[in-house]
XYZ file of C-alpha atoms in Angstrom:
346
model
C 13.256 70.301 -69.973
C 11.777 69.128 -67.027
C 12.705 64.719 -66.126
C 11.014 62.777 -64.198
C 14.030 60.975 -62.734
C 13.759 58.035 -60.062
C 16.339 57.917 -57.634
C 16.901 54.408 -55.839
C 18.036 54.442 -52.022
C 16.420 56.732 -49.685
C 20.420 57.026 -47.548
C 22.335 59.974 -47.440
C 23.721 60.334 -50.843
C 20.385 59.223 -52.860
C 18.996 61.931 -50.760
C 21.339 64.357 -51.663
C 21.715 63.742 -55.069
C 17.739 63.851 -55.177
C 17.977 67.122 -53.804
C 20.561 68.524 -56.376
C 17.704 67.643 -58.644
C 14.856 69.359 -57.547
C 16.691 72.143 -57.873
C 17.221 71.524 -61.099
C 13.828 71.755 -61.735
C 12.935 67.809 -62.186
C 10.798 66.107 -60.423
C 11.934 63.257 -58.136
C 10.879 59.672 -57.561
C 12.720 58.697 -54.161
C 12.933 55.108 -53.375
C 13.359 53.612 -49.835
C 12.785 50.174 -48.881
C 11.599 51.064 -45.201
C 7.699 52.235 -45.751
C 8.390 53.948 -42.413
C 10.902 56.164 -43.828
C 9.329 56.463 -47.196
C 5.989 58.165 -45.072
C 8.545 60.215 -42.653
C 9.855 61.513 -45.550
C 6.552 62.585 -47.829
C 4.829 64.009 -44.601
C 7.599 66.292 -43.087
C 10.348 66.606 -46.371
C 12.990 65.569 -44.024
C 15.111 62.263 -43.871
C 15.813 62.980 -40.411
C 17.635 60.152 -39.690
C 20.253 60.701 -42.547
C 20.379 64.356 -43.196
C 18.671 65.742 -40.273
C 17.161 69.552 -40.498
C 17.709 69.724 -44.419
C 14.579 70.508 -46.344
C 13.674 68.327 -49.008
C 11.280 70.815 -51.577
C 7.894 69.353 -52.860
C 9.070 68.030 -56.256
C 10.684 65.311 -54.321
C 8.190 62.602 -53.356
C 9.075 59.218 -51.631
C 7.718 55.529 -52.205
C 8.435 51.912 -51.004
C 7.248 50.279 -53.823
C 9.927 49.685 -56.472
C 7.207 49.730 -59.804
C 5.610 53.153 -58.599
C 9.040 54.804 -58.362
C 10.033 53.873 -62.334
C 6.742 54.205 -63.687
C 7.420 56.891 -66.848
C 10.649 58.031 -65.862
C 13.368 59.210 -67.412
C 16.642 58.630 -66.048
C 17.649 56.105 -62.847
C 19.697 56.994 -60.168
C 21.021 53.697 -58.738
C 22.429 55.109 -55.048
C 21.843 51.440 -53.067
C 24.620 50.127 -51.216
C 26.836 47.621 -53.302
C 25.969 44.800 -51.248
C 22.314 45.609 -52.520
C 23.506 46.563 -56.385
C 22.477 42.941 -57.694
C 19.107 42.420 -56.232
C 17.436 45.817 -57.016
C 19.061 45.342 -60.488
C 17.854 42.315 -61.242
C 14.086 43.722 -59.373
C 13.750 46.634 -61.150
C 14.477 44.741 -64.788
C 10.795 43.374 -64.227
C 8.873 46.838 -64.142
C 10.567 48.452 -67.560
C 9.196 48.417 -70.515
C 11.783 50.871 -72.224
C 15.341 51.465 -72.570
C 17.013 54.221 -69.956
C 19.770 55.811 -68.837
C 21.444 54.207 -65.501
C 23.416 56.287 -63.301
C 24.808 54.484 -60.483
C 26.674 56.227 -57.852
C 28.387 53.472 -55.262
C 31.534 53.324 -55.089
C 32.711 49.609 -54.484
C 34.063 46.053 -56.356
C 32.033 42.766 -55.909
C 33.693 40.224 -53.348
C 34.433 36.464 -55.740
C 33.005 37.724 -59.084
C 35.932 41.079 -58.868
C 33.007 43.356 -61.068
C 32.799 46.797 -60.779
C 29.290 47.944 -59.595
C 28.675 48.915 -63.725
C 29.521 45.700 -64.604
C 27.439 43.963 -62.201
C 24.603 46.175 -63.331
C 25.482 44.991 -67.009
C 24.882 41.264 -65.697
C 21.557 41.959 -63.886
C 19.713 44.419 -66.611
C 19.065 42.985 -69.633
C 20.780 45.189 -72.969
C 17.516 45.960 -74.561
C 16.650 47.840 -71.071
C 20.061 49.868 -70.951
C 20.233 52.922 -72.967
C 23.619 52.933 -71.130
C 25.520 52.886 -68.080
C 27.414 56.584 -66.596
C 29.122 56.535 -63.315
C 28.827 59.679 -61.157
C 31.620 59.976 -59.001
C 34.212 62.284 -57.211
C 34.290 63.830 -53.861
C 31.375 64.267 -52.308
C 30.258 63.987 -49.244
C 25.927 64.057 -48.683
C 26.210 66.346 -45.720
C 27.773 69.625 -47.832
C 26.338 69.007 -51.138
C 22.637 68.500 -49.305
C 23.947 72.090 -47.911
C 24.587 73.527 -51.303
C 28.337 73.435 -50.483
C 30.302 74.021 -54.063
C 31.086 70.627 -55.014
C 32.394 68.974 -58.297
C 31.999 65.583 -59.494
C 32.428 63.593 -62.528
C 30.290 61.845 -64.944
C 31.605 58.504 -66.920
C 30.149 56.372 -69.622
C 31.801 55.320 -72.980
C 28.809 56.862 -73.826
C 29.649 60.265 -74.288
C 26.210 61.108 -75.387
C 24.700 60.118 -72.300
C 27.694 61.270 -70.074
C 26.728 64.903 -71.554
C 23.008 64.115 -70.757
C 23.938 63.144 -66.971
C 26.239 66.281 -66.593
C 22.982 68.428 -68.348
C 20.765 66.675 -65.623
C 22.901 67.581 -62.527
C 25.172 70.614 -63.490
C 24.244 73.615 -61.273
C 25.540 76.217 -59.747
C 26.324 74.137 -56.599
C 27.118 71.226 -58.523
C 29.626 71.125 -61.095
C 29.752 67.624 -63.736
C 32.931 67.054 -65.591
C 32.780 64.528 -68.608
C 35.102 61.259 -68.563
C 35.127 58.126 -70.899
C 37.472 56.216 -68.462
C 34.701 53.854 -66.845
C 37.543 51.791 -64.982
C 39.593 54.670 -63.749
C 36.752 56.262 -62.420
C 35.244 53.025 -60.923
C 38.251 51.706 -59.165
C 39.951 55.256 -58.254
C 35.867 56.006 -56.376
C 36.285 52.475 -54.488
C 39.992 51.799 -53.394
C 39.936 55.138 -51.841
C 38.047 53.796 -49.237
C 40.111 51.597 -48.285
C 43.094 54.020 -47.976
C 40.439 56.281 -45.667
C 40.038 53.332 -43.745
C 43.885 52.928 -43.125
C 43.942 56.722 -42.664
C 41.341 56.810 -39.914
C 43.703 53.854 -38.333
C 46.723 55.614 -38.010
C 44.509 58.914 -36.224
C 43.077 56.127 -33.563
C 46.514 55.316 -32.987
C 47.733 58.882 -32.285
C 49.888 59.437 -35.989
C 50.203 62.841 -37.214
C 50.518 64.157 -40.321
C 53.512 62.672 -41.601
C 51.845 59.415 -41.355
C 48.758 60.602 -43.190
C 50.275 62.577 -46.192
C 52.474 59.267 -46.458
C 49.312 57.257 -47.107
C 47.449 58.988 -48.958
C 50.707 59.259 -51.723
C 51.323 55.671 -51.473
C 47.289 54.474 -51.218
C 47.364 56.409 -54.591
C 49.616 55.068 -55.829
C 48.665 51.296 -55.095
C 45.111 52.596 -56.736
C 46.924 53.873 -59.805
C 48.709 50.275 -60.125
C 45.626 48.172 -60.116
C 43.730 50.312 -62.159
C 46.373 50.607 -65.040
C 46.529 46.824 -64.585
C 42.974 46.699 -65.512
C 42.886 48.855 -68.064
C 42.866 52.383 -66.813
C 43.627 55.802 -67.673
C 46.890 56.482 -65.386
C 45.735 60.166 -65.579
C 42.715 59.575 -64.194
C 43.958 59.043 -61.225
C 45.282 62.257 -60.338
C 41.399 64.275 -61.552
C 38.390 64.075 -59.403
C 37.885 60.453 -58.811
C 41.340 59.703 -57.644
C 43.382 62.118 -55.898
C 40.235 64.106 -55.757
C 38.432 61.873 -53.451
C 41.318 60.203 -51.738
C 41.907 63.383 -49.961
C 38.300 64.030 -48.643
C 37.793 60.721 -47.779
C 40.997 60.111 -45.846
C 40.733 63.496 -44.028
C 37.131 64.465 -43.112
C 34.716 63.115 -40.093
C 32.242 62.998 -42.520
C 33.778 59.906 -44.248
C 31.840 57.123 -42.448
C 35.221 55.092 -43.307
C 37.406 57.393 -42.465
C 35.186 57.117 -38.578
C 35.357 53.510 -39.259
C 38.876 53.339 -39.495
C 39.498 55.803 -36.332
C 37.449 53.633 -34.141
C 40.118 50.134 -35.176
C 43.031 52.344 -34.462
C 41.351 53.136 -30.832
C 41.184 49.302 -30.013
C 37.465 48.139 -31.138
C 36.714 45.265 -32.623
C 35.285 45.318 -36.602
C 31.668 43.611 -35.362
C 31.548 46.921 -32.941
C 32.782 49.564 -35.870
C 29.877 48.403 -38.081
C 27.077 47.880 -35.528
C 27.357 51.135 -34.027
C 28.380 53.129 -37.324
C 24.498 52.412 -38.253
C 25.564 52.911 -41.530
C 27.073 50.567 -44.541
C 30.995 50.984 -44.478
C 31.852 50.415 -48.407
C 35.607 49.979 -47.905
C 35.363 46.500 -45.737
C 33.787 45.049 -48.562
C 36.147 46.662 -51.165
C 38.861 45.564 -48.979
C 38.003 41.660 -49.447
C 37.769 42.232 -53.071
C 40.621 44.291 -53.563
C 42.894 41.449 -51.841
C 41.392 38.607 -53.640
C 42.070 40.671 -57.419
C 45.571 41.460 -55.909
C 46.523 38.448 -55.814
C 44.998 37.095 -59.001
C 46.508 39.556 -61.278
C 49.711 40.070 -59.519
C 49.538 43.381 -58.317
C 51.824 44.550 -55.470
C 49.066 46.333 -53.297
C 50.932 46.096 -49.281
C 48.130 48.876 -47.920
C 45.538 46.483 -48.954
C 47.467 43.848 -47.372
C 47.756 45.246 -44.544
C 44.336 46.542 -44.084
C 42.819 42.896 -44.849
C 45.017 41.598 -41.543
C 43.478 43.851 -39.741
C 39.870 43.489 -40.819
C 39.640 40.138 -41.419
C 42.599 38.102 -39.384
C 42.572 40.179 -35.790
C 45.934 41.986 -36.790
C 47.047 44.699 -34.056
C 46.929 47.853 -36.264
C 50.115 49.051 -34.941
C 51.804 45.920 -35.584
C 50.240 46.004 -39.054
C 52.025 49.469 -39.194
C 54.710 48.927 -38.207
C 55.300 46.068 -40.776
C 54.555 48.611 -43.409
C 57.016 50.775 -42.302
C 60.291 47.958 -42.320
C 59.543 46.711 -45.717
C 62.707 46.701 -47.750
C 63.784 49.514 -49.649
C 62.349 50.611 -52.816
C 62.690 53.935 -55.454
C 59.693 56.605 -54.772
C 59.239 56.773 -58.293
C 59.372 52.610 -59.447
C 55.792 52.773 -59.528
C 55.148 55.911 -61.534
C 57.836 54.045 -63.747
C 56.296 51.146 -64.330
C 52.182 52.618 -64.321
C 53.492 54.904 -67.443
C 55.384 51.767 -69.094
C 51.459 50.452 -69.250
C 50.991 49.452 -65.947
C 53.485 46.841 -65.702
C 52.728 44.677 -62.369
């Protein structure tokens, strides 16, 4: 059956995602704050300034104004920067009159309040408006999926019911939905590997080969798997789609705006010039902040994230933040697998 599905955030991945369903068949509200870009869009079916020279088809229609784009729809697609998550939650609550589905797709944690993006959504849209909450995550990257590139992807609710609906609405032939009920594996595993890509784009600026890579991708995962399981997570689901999965694209592609982020720190620039001239919003310096800050309140050994924060946030040299990591005292490889499986001991 044919949705009428609103998609909120006219970036790269809203657009994508919007794209995936047209295809489909549905037909798409797309929601951009900038009427500019909301009138670029409808007159030449191009977001040219976030996927430049893809064709967006006719059943995808763009609008600035938040009540047009949920008037009689069906499904949301909540693709907004976290930064953003609260506000156009707590908007959008004002134009529905009937309960939906919510699928949000940023991949981030809340700075001071520690919430993953579902449960800040939970806070800002009132129950009797939520049919529920699914989380539509894995690797991804906007540029190959708006491309038709095979990619796969994973959709989690403890909602099954509506996980199953979510993975009906996107599946293709393109794009292939797995099913999860592990809403804090996925959520946490799809924002802490940003801040590992961030770290791995560091260690490229600074001329590190692969060694140094492989090295932190294994040990960013497994400082992900030990704050997860501290919070309630799968282990397992760290090593599917939204952990291991992602951690590699993101720490190894140019089209991983952190991973370019990250590069541009290890080459000597300052933070303020990363994010002016990325253009773009770089999701693991906010996850960063909150990482550290729920580190430390629950315990959790996370020396990456340490690391990382010294850099972004107290002027550390990158290779001196490096080479810290690197004389830490001597541990066993497999302590942490030990102590994740004992029920994620911190």
């Amino acid at each position: 059956m044919v949705k009428k599905v609103a998609v909120l955030g006219a970036g790269s991945w809203g657009t994508a995602l919007a794209l995936v369903l047209a295809d489909n068949g549905h037909k798409v509200i797309l929601w951009g704050h900038k009427q500019e870009q909301v009138d670029a869009i409808n007159k030449t079916h191009q977001n040219e300034k976030y996927l430049p020279g893809v064709h967006l088809p006719v059943n995808i229609t763009a609008t600035a104004e938040l009540q047009t784009a949920l008037e009689e729809i069906d499904f949301v697609v909540l693709a907004v920067p976290t930064k953003a998550m609260r506000d156009v939650c707590g908007q959008l609550s004002k134009f529905m009159t009937s309960p939906t589905i919510f699928v949000h797709v940023s991949k981030g944690i809340e700075p001071d309040t520690h919430l993953r993006v579902s449960e800040v959504i939970e806070e800002e849209i009132p129950q009797s408006l939520r049919e529920a909450v699914v989380v539509l995550s894995g690797p991804s990257h906007a540029e190959e999926v708006s491309l038709r590139q095979p990619t796969t992807v994973t959709a989690a609710s403890t909602n099954m019911e509506a996980a199953e609906r979510v993975q009906d609405l996107f599946i293709n032939n393109n794009f292939r939905v797995y099913t999860n009920s592990d809403v804090v594996g996925v959520e946490i595993g799809g924002s802490l590997k940003n801040i590992i890509a961030l770290a791995a784009g560091i260690t490229d600026g600074l001329g590190y080969g692969d060694n140094a890579k492989a090295a932190l991708i294994t040990r960013g995962l497994a400082e992900i798997a030990r704050l997860g399981s501290s919070l309630g997570a799968n282990p397992l689901t760290f090593l599917g789609l939204t952990g291991m999965g992602d951690l590699i694209v993101t720490c190894t592609s140019v089209h991983s705006r952190n991973w370019r982020a990250g590069n541009m720190l290890g080459k000597g620039k300052r933070l303020e010039e990363v994010l002016e001239s990325m253009g773009m919003v770089v999701e693991g310096v906010r996850t960063t902040k909150a990482a550290y800050q729920l580190s430390n309140k629950l315990n959790v050994k996370m020396p990456l994230t340490d690391a990382l924060y010294g850099v972004l946030f107290h002027d550390v040299d990158p290779k001196v933040a490096v080479d810290e990591l690197m004389s830490r005292g001597k541990t066993a490889e497999l302590d942490d697998l030990s102590q994740i499986l004992a029920g994620g001991e911190k």
